[in-house]
Coordinates of C-alpha atoms in Angstrom, one line a residue:
M263 CA 103.1 33.2 -18.2
N264 CA 99.9 30.5 -18.5
E265 CA 99.8 26.3 -17.4
N266 CA 100.7 25.8 -20.2
A267 CA 103.7 27.9 -21.2
L268 CA 105.2 26.9 -17.4
N269 CA 104.7 23.2 -18.4
A270 CA 106.7 23.7 -22.2
N271 CA 109.5 26.0 -20.2
V272 CA 110.2 23.2 -17.7
G273 CA 109.8 20.4 -20.2
L274 CA 112.4 22.1 -22.2
K275 CA 114.9 23.2 -19.6
L276 CA 114.7 19.8 -18.7
R277 CA 115.2 18.5 -22.2
S278 CA 118.2 21.1 -22.2
L279 CA 119.2 19.8 -19.0
R280 CA 119.6 15.7 -20.0
L281 CA 121.0 16.5 -23.4
A282 CA 123.6 18.7 -22.4
R283 CA 125.1 15.4 -20.3
N284 CA 124.0 13.2 -24.0
I285 CA 122.1 11.1 -21.2
K286 CA 118.9 8.8 -23.7
Q287 CA 115.3 9.3 -23.3
T288 CA 115.2 6.0 -21.6
D289 CA 118.1 6.0 -19.3
A290 CA 116.6 9.1 -17.6
A291 CA 112.5 7.8 -17.6
K292 CA 114.1 4.3 -16.7
D293 CA 116.2 5.8 -14.0
L294 CA 113.5 8.5 -12.7
G295 CA 110.6 5.2 -13.0
V296 CA 108.7 6.6 -15.6
S297 CA 107.9 5.9 -19.0
P298 CA 110.1 7.7 -22.2
A299 CA 106.5 7.8 -23.7
Y300 CA 105.8 10.5 -20.2
L301 CA 108.5 12.1 -20.1
N302 CA 109.0 12.7 -24.1
L303 CA 104.9 14.1 -23.7
I304 CA 106.6 16.3 -20.5
E305 CA 109.2 17.3 -22.5
K306 CA 107.1 18.8 -25.3
G307 CA 105.5 20.4 -22.8
K308 CA 102.2 18.0 -23.0
R309 CA 102.0 17.1 -19.5
V310 CA 102.0 18.1 -16.4
M311 CA 106.1 17.9 -14.2
P312 CA 104.5 16.5 -10.8
F313 CA 105.7 18.1 -7.5
P314 CA 107.8 14.7 -6.0
L315 CA 109.3 13.7 -10.0
L316 CA 110.2 17.3 -10.8
W317 CA 112.4 17.0 -7.5
K318 CA 114.2 14.2 -8.4
A319 CA 114.7 15.4 -11.8
L320 CA 116.6 18.1 -10.4
R321 CA 118.4 15.9 -8.1
Y322 CA 119.0 13.5 -10.8
F323 CA 120.7 16.3 -13.1
D324 CA 122.4 17.9 -9.5
Q325 CA 120.4 20.9 -10.2
D326 CA 120.1 23.2 -7.6
P327 CA 116.4 23.5 -7.0
E328 CA 115.9 27.3 -5.7
Q329 CA 118.1 28.7 -9.2
F330 CA 116.0 26.2 -11.6
M331 CA 112.9 27.8 -10.1
S332 CA 113.8 31.2 -10.6
T333 CA 114.9 30.8 -14.1
L334 CA 111.2 29.9 -15.6
G335 CA 109.8 32.9 -15.3
E336 CA 112.8 35.2 -16.1
G337 CA 111.3 38.1 -19.3
R338 CA 107.6 37.0 -18.6
V339 CA 107.1 38.3 -14.9
D340 CA 104.1 40.5 -15.5
E341 CA 102.2 37.7 -17.9
A342 CA 103.2 34.9 -14.5
L343 CA 101.6 37.8 -12.2
A344 CA 98.8 37.5 -14.8
K345 CA 97.3 34.3 -14.6
L346 CA 97.8 34.0 -11.3
L347 CA 95.2 37.4 -9.7
D348 CA 92.8 35.6 -12.5
E349 CA 93.6 31.8 -10.1
P350 CA 90.1 31.5 -7.6
L351 CA 92.9 30.7 -4.7
L352 CA 94.2 33.9 -5.6
K353 CA 90.8 35.5 -6.3
S354 CA 90.7 35.6 -2.7
L355 CA 93.4 37.4 -1.8
D356 CA 93.9 41.5 -0.8
I357 CA 96.6 42.2 -3.6
D358 CA 97.1 45.6 -4.7
P359 CA 98.0 46.8 -7.4
E360 CA 101.1 48.1 -5.1
S361 CA 101.4 45.2 -3.5
L362 CA 101.8 43.6 -8.1
Q363 CA 104.2 45.9 -8.5
S364 CA 106.7 45.6 -6.4
L365 CA 106.4 42.1 -6.5
S366 CA 106.7 42.2 -10.3
A367 CA 110.7 44.5 -9.4
E368 CA 112.4 40.6 -8.3
P369 CA 111.1 38.7 -11.3
K370 CA 113.5 35.2 -9.9
L371 CA 111.0 36.4 -6.7
A372 CA 108.1 36.6 -9.3
G373 CA 108.9 33.5 -11.2
T374 CA 109.3 31.3 -8.8
V375 CA 106.0 32.2 -7.5
A376 CA 104.3 31.4 -10.3
A377 CA 106.6 28.1 -11.1
L378 CA 105.6 27.0 -7.3
F379 CA 102.1 27.6 -7.2
N380 CA 101.7 25.8 -10.3
L381 CA 103.0 23.1 -8.7
Y382 CA 101.6 23.4 -5.7
K383 CA 98.2 23.4 -7.8
N384 CA 98.9 20.0 -9.5
T385 CA 100.2 17.9 -6.2
R386 CA 97.2 19.5 -4.5
T387 CA 94.5 18.4 -6.9
Q388 CA 96.4 14.5 -6.8
L389 CA 97.1 15.1 -2.4
E390 CA 92.8 15.3 -2.9
N391 CA 92.0 12.1 -5.5
V392 CA 94.3 9.9 -2.5
L393 CA 91.8 11.7 0.1
A394 CA 89.3 11.1 -1.7
Q395 CA 89.9 6.5 -2.2
L396 CA 91.2 6.3 1.1
N397 CA 87.3 8.1 2.3
A398 CA 85.9 5.8 0.3
E399 CA 88.3 2.8 1.5
E400 CA 87.3 4.3 5.5
Q401 CA 83.7 4.5 4.8
A402 CA 83.9 0.4 3.2
R403 CA 85.5 -1.4 5.5
T404 CA 83.1 0.6 8.5
Q405 CA 80.8 -0.5 7.0
A406 CA 81.7 -3.6 6.6
V407 CA 82.3 -4.8 9.9
P408 CA 78.5 -6.1 11.6
G409 CA 77.4 -4.2 14.4
S410 CA 80.1 -1.3 14.1
A411 CA 78.8 2.8 14.3
S412 CA 77.6 4.3 11.5
G413 CA 80.1 6.3 11.2
P414 CA 83.8 5.6 11.9
G415 CA 86.5 7.5 13.8
L416 CA 88.6 9.4 11.6
R417 CA 86.7 10.7 8.9
F418 CA 89.7 12.6 6.1
D419 CA 86.9 14.3 4.5
Y420 CA 85.2 15.8 7.7
S421 CA 85.5 19.4 7.2
P422 CA 84.7 22.6 9.1
F423 CA 80.3 22.4 8.0
D424 CA 80.7 19.3 8.6
E425 CA 82.4 19.9 12.4
V426 CA 79.5 22.5 12.3
S427 CA 76.4 20.2 12.0
D428 CA 77.7 18.3 15.2
F429 CA 77.8 21.1 16.6
L430 CA 74.0 22.0 16.1
Q431 CA 73.3 18.6 17.2
T432 CA 75.1 18.0 20.6
H433 CA 73.0 21.4 21.2
H434 CA 69.8 19.6 20.1
N435 CA 69.7 23.2 17.8
Y436 CA 68.4 25.0 20.9
F437 CA 70.4 28.1 22.4
P438 CA 68.5 29.8 25.5
E439 CA 71.4 32.0 26.1
L440 CA 69.9 33.7 21.6
E441 CA 66.8 33.1 23.0
E442 CA 66.8 35.1 25.8
Q443 CA 69.2 37.6 24.4
A444 CA 66.1 38.3 21.4
E445 CA 63.8 38.3 23.7
A446 CA 64.8 41.2 25.4
L447 CA 65.5 43.7 22.6
R448 CA 61.6 42.5 21.4
R449 CA 60.5 43.7 24.5
D450 CA 62.7 47.2 24.7
F451 CA 62.2 48.7 21.9
K452 CA 57.6 47.1 21.5
L453 CA 57.7 44.7 18.5
G454 CA 54.8 42.7 17.8
R455 CA 54.3 39.0 15.9
L456 CA 55.3 40.8 12.2
L457 CA 57.8 42.1 12.5
T458 CA 58.9 44.5 9.0
S459 CA 62.4 45.9 8.3
Q460 CA 61.5 49.6 9.0
Q461 CA 61.2 48.1 12.4
L462 CA 64.9 46.9 12.6
V463 CA 67.4 49.3 10.8
P464 CA 66.4 51.9 14.1
L465 CA 67.2 49.0 16.3
L466 CA 70.2 48.3 15.4
E467 CA 70.9 52.2 14.8
E468 CA 70.0 53.3 18.7
R469 CA 71.8 49.5 20.1
F470 CA 74.8 49.4 18.5
G471 CA 74.7 52.0 16.8
Y472 CA 75.6 51.5 13.3
R473 CA 73.7 53.6 10.7
V474 CA 72.4 51.0 7.6
R475 CA 72.8 52.6 4.0
F476 CA 72.3 51.2 0.9
E477 CA 74.7 50.3 -2.1
S478 CA 74.8 48.5 -4.8
A479 CA 78.4 45.7 -5.2
V480 CA 80.5 46.8 -7.9
S481 CA 80.9 45.0 -10.8
G482 CA 80.7 41.2 -10.7
S483 CA 79.9 40.5 -6.3
S484 CA 77.3 38.9 -5.5
V485 CA 77.5 40.5 -1.5
V486 CA 75.4 42.1 -0.3
R487 CA 75.5 42.8 3.0
R488 CA 78.8 44.3 5.0
F489 CA 79.8 45.3 7.7
D490 CA 82.2 48.4 7.8
P491 CA 83.6 49.1 10.9
E492 CA 85.4 52.4 10.1
T493 CA 82.4 54.6 9.4
Q494 CA 80.0 52.3 11.8
E495 CA 77.7 51.5 9.1
L496 CA 75.6 48.0 7.3
I497 CA 76.3 48.5 3.5
L498 CA 72.6 46.8 2.3
S499 CA 71.7 45.6 -1.3
P500 CA 68.9 48.0 -3.0
D501 CA 67.7 45.4 -4.6
L502 CA 67.4 42.9 -1.5
T503 CA 63.6 42.5 -1.5
E504 CA 61.4 42.4 2.4
Q505 CA 61.9 38.7 3.2
P506 CA 64.7 38.5 2.7
L507 CA 65.7 42.4 3.9
K508 CA 64.6 41.3 7.0
F509 CA 66.5 38.4 7.9
Q510 CA 69.6 40.2 7.0
L511 CA 68.8 43.0 9.2
A512 CA 67.9 40.3 12.3
A513 CA 71.4 38.3 11.7
S514 CA 73.0 41.8 12.0
I515 CA 71.9 42.2 15.1
G516 CA 72.6 38.8 15.8
L517 CA 76.5 39.0 15.0
M518 CA 76.2 42.6 17.6
A519 CA 74.6 40.7 20.0
L520 CA 76.6 38.3 19.3
D521 CA 79.3 40.2 20.0
R522 CA 79.6 42.8 23.0
E523 CA 77.9 40.1 24.8
K524 CA 80.3 37.5 24.0
L525 CA 78.1 34.6 23.6
V526 CA 79.5 32.4 21.1
E527 CA 82.9 32.0 23.2
R528 CA 79.8 31.3 26.7
I529 CA 77.9 28.8 24.2
V530 CA 81.2 27.4 22.4
G531 CA 83.4 27.7 25.9
A532 CA 86.4 25.3 26.8
A533 CA 85.7 22.8 23.3
R534 CA 88.2 22.7 20.4
T535 CA 87.8 22.5 17.2
R536 CA 89.8 20.9 14.4
H537 CA 89.3 23.0 12.0
A538 CA 90.4 26.9 12.7
E539 CA 87.4 28.3 10.2
T540 CA 84.9 26.3 12.0
L541 CA 84.7 29.3 15.0
R542 CA 83.6 32.1 12.6
L543 CA 80.3 29.3 11.2
I544 CA 79.1 28.1 14.1
K545 CA 79.1 32.3 14.7
V546 CA 76.9 32.7 12.1
N547 CA 75.6 29.9 12.4
L548 CA 74.3 31.2 16.0
A549 CA 73.7 34.8 13.6
N550 CA 71.1 33.0 11.5
Y551 CA 69.5 31.7 14.8
F552 CA 69.7 35.2 16.5
A553 CA 68.0 36.2 13.4
G554 CA 65.3 33.2 13.6
A555 CA 64.3 34.0 17.1
L556 CA 64.0 37.5 16.5
M557 CA 61.5 37.0 14.0
L558 CA 60.1 34.1 14.9
P559 CA 60.2 34.6 19.5
Y560 CA 59.3 31.1 20.3
G561 CA 56.1 31.7 22.7
D562 CA 54.2 32.6 20.5
F563 CA 55.4 31.0 18.1
F564 CA 54.9 27.8 19.9
K565 CA 52.1 28.3 20.4
E566 CA 50.4 28.9 17.0
V567 CA 53.0 26.0 15.4
E568 CA 50.7 24.1 17.9
R569 CA 47.1 25.1 17.3
T570 CA 48.1 24.6 13.1
R571 CA 49.2 21.3 13.3
Y572 CA 52.7 22.6 12.2
D573 CA 50.9 24.2 8.8
V574 CA 54.5 25.6 7.8
E575 CA 52.5 27.4 4.9
L576 CA 50.4 28.6 7.0
L577 CA 53.0 29.7 9.9
S578 CA 54.7 31.6 7.2
N579 CA 52.2 34.1 6.7
L580 CA 51.1 34.4 10.2
F581 CA 54.6 36.0 10.5
G582 CA 55.5 37.3 7.5
T583 CA 58.0 34.6 7.0
T584 CA 59.7 32.6 4.1
Y585 CA 58.9 28.6 4.4
E586 CA 62.6 27.8 4.9
T587 CA 62.4 30.1 8.1
V588 CA 59.5 28.9 9.6
A589 CA 61.5 25.6 8.5
H590 CA 64.1 26.2 10.4
R591 CA 62.3 27.2 13.1
L592 CA 59.9 24.3 14.3
C593 CA 64.0 22.6 14.7
N594 CA 64.7 25.0 17.2
L595 CA 61.4 24.2 19.7
S596 CA 63.6 21.2 22.1
D597 CA 63.6 23.9 25.0
P598 CA 62.5 21.0 27.9
K599 CA 59.5 22.9 29.1
R600 CA 58.1 23.9 25.3
K601 CA 59.4 21.1 23.4
G602 CA 58.0 20.1 19.5
L603 CA 58.0 17.3 17.5
P604 CA 62.0 16.1 17.3
F605 CA 61.8 17.4 12.4
H606 CA 65.3 16.1 10.3
F607 CA 65.8 19.3 7.7
L608 CA 66.8 19.5 3.9
R609 CA 67.6 22.2 1.5
S610 CA 68.3 21.0 -1.7
D611 CA 69.0 21.8 -5.1
I612 CA 67.3 20.2 -8.6
A613 CA 71.2 19.0 -8.4
G614 CA 70.6 16.1 -5.3
N615 CA 73.0 18.5 -3.8
I616 CA 72.5 19.1 -0.2
S617 CA 73.4 22.5 1.0
K618 CA 71.9 22.2 4.2
R619 CA 71.4 19.4 6.8
Y620 CA 69.9 18.8 10.7
S621 CA 69.2 15.3 12.1
G622 CA 67.0 16.1 14.7
T623 CA 65.5 12.5 14.3
G624 CA 68.3 10.2 14.6
I625 CA 67.7 9.8 10.4
K626 CA 71.4 9.3 8.9
F627 CA 72.3 11.3 6.6
A628 CA 75.9 10.2 4.4
T629 CA 78.7 12.1 5.1
G630 CA 80.6 11.9 1.3
G631 CA 77.8 13.4 -1.5
G632 CA 74.5 12.5 -2.1
S633 CA 71.5 11.0 -0.4
C634 CA 68.6 8.5 -1.3
G635 CA 66.4 9.3 -4.9
K636 CA 62.8 8.3 -3.3
W637 CA 63.3 11.4 -0.7
A638 CA 60.4 13.8 -0.5
V639 CA 63.3 16.5 -0.9
H640 CA 64.5 15.8 -3.9
L641 CA 60.9 14.3 -5.5
A642 CA 59.2 17.5 -4.9
F643 CA 61.1 18.9 -7.8
L644 CA 58.5 17.3 -10.1
N645 CA 55.5 18.8 -8.1
P646 CA 57.2 22.3 -7.3
S647 CA 53.9 24.2 -6.8
Q648 CA 52.7 21.3 -4.3
I649 CA 53.8 19.6 -1.5
T650 CA 54.9 16.6 -1.6
R651 CA 54.1 14.1 1.5
Q652 CA 56.2 10.8 1.8
Y653 CA 56.5 8.3 5.0
S654 CA 59.6 6.7 4.1
M655 CA 60.9 3.5 5.4
M656 CA 64.5 2.3 5.9
P657 CA 65.8 -1.1 5.7
D658 CA 66.8 -1.8 9.4
G659 CA 62.5 -0.7 9.7
T660 CA 62.3 3.0 10.4
S661 CA 60.1 4.8 9.5
Y662 CA 59.6 8.8 8.8
F663 CA 57.3 10.7 7.8
C664 CA 59.4 13.1 5.2
F665 CA 57.2 16.0 3.1
A666 CA 59.0 19.0 1.2
K667 CA 57.8 22.9 -0.4
V668 CA 59.7 24.2 -4.0
Q669 CA 60.8 27.7 -3.1
L670 CA 61.8 29.5 -6.2
Q671 CA 63.2 32.7 -6.7
P672 CA 64.3 34.4 -10.1
T673 CA 66.3 36.7 -11.2
E674 CA 66.3 39.1 -13.7
G675 CA 62.7 36.7 -14.7
S676 CA 64.6 33.4 -15.2
I677 CA 64.6 30.7 -12.5
V678 CA 67.9 29.6 -14.5
R679 CA 69.7 32.9 -13.0
G680 CA 68.1 32.7 -10.2
T681 CA 67.7 29.7 -6.7
A682 CA 65.2 26.7 -7.2
Y683 CA 65.5 24.8 -3.6
S684 CA 63.4 22.0 -2.7
I685 CA 62.7 22.7 1.6
G686 CA 62.4 18.8 3.6
L687 CA 60.9 18.3 6.6
G688 CA 60.8 14.8 8.1
T689 CA 59.9 13.1 11.4
H690 CA 58.9 9.7 13.3
A691 CA 56.1 7.9 11.4
E692 CA 54.1 8.0 14.3
N693 CA 54.6 11.8 14.6
A694 CA 51.8 12.0 11.0
K695 CA 48.8 12.9 13.8
Y696 CA 49.4 15.7 15.2
L697 CA 50.5 17.3 12.0
A698 CA 48.5 19.2 9.3
Y699 CA 49.8 17.1 6.4
G700 CA 49.8 14.5 7.6
L701 CA 48.4 10.9 5.7
P702 CA 46.2 8.2 6.7
T703 CA 47.9 4.7 6.3
T704 CA 46.1 1.7 7.3
D705 CA 49.4 -0.6 6.7
L706 CA 52.8 1.6 7.0
R707 CA 54.8 -1.4 5.5
K708 CA 52.8 -1.2 2.3
D709 CA 51.9 2.8 2.2
A710 CA 56.0 3.7 3.1
V711 CA 58.4 3.7 0.4
P712 CA 61.1 2.1 0.8
S713 CA 64.4 4.6 1.1
G714 CA 67.8 4.2 2.7
I715 CA 70.6 6.5 3.6
S716 CA 72.7 6.9 -0.5
C717 CA 73.3 4.2 -3.2
R718 CA 76.8 4.2 -1.1
F719 CA 75.4 2.3 1.9
C720 CA 72.1 1.3 1.5
E721 CA 71.2 -2.2 2.4
R722 CA 68.6 -2.7 -0.2
T723 CA 68.8 -5.6 -2.9
D724 CA 66.3 -4.0 -5.3
C725 CA 65.7 -0.3 -5.6
N726 CA 65.3 0.5 -9.0
Q727 CA 66.3 4.1 -8.6
R728 CA 70.0 2.9 -7.5
A729 CA 72.7 5.8 -8.8
A730 CA 76.0 3.1 -7.3
A731 CA 77.0 -0.1 -6.6
S732 CA 76.3 -0.5 -2.7
Y733 CA 79.9 -0.9 -0.9
R734 CA 77.8 -3.5 1.8
F735 CA 78.0 -5.6 -1.5
A736 CA 80.1 -7.9 -3.0
F737 CA 79.9 -6.6 -6.8
S738 CA 78.2 -9.9 -8.1
F739 CA 77.5 -10.1 -12.4
D740 CA 75.7 -11.6 -14.4
E741 CA 75.6 -11.5 -18.4
Y742 CA 73.2 -13.8 -19.0
T743 CA 70.2 -12.7 -15.6
K744 CA 69.1 -8.9 -15.8
K745 CA 68.0 -6.8 -12.5
D746 CA 65.6 -3.7 -13.4
C747 CA 68.9 -1.3 -13.0
F748 CA 72.1 -2.6 -13.1
F749 CA 74.1 -1.2 -9.9
S750 CA 71.6 -4.1 -7.8
P751 CA 73.3 -7.1 -6.4
L752 CA 73.0 -10.4 -7.6
L753 CA 71.7 -12.5 -5.1
V754 CA 73.5 -16.5 -5.1
H755 CA 68.9 -17.3 -6.6
E756 CA 68.8 -15.1 -8.2
A757 CA 71.4 -16.4 -11.0
G758 CA 70.9 -19.3 -13.4
R759 CA 72.4 -21.8 -12.6
G760 CA 76.1 -23.0 -14.3
N761 CA 76.4 -19.5 -15.4
G762 CA 79.4 -18.5 -12.5
G763 CA 77.9 -20.3 -9.5
E764 CA 80.2 -22.0 -8.0
H765 CA 82.1 -18.0 -8.2
R766 CA 79.8 -16.9 -5.9
N767 CA 79.8 -19.8 -3.7
G768 CA 81.8 -18.5 -1.2
E769 CA 79.1 -15.1 -1.0
H770 CA 75.8 -17.4 -0.3
R771 CA 75.8 -16.8 3.1
E772 CA 76.5 -12.8 2.9
S773 CA 74.0 -12.0 0.3
L774 CA 71.3 -14.5 1.7
R775 CA 72.1 -12.0 4.9
A776 CA 70.8 -8.8 3.1
D777 CA 68.0 -10.7 1.3
S778 CA 66.3 -10.9 4.7
L779 CA 66.8 -6.9 5.6
D780 CA 64.0 -6.7 4.4
K781 CA 61.7 -8.6 5.4
Q782 CA 62.6 -8.3 9.1
P783 CA 60.0 -6.4 11.1
R784 CA 60.1 -2.8 12.6
R785 CA 61.8 -3.0 15.8
R786 CA 60.4 0.1 18.6
N787 CA 62.2 1.7 20.8
K788 CA 60.9 2.0 24.2
G789 CA 58.1 4.6 25.2
E790 CA 56.8 4.2 21.4
E791 CA 53.3 3.0 20.8
H792 CA 51.9 -0.4 20.4

């Protein structure tokens, strides 16, 4: 039973119950707390019946919920189940034909499952909308309080990925246990600077007893790596080219080392996680870290980093790895005895979606999605064949030097079918002189691009790239006064007299304070150069 058919079936049965009791539609709608027009659409199957309203209606008509649900799928069990198996949520579950046949033998149970799942989808959508609204309101309240922390104590959208980011931040993205394990393997197998996939295959087989086999994934699947514990095989896609193949082999070795040495337990310790998935995600991140440590050994890499002045392109050629792998590794150099420059890292697609991020410089990233369109990581798509470089200045005067490069990986000769990412790195502006890509500047406030975190939390009053109004300002609007960007807050002194001036007088003090944010001198921390 498809979703439209289910809606029609629910509506028809409710209509039959109402007519059997000689209740007018207007009276039923009033008792249920909805409009007659809305109830009419539900009875005609043109609207999804919200879960709370359905339960209220069943109590109103004195119906047993289980019996009502069981009748919805009668006579159409196979179609209902087949439709369910096409749902994204259930496609990730391992339901074999035998299980489907067993469930089909119980028509009432099958119908109940189909009905409840569709009602669950509707309720889940409503819940996500409510949580998104609560999170936005909480963010707005927190950001509106002067002197408050940059992030709220309670986050309704705190995902396992956010928890992993915080975990990496706490450890400064440096794990000496993994460095030691990677160095020991390199020493035991006498590995040189330039690793190849052919060198890593015997390492996996001899040290961990796994045989490597290449096999195409089933049609429609994008799986490129899979462990088979029963046959002790690592199965890899034959379509992997040398660079991604080498990384997948190194990450697989990392997973084996993590399991054998119980490194995840040692690193995480007794810390409790909010989400059940977080530990597995931490394990994935640690395995990827291990891969970087294996391919780019700390001592040799650090020496070349200093010699080349952080030339990411040159380093990727020297060590035979990708630009992104080197950029990641630069964020691991936190050994107290051999400490590199602090970097923040971003990976963004052409739509501005950030899929990886790490703040080694203390820069704040937006938690609710979106980022500043003035950042180099986004502007790099304008010149994908070059490295985009710029100084960026935040509203509080904090300045960074940022550079980014676009990485293209076509599939079947098509970028649209493949991937396009911009890899961005940034450090404090005073560190630019240590970088091969650094730009000269005699007036940082003049040369730096004014930027922020994201439009929703940006304090800038005059940004021509704004895509949304900021929560930091009361939204003031005057149809007679136009700024270059509609979403920029209209300050009191900018509006003409007589056009709602009295209404905005209450905002005068806050607007003037906001207007002065861009004019504050840069505050220096202790230890900064003068």
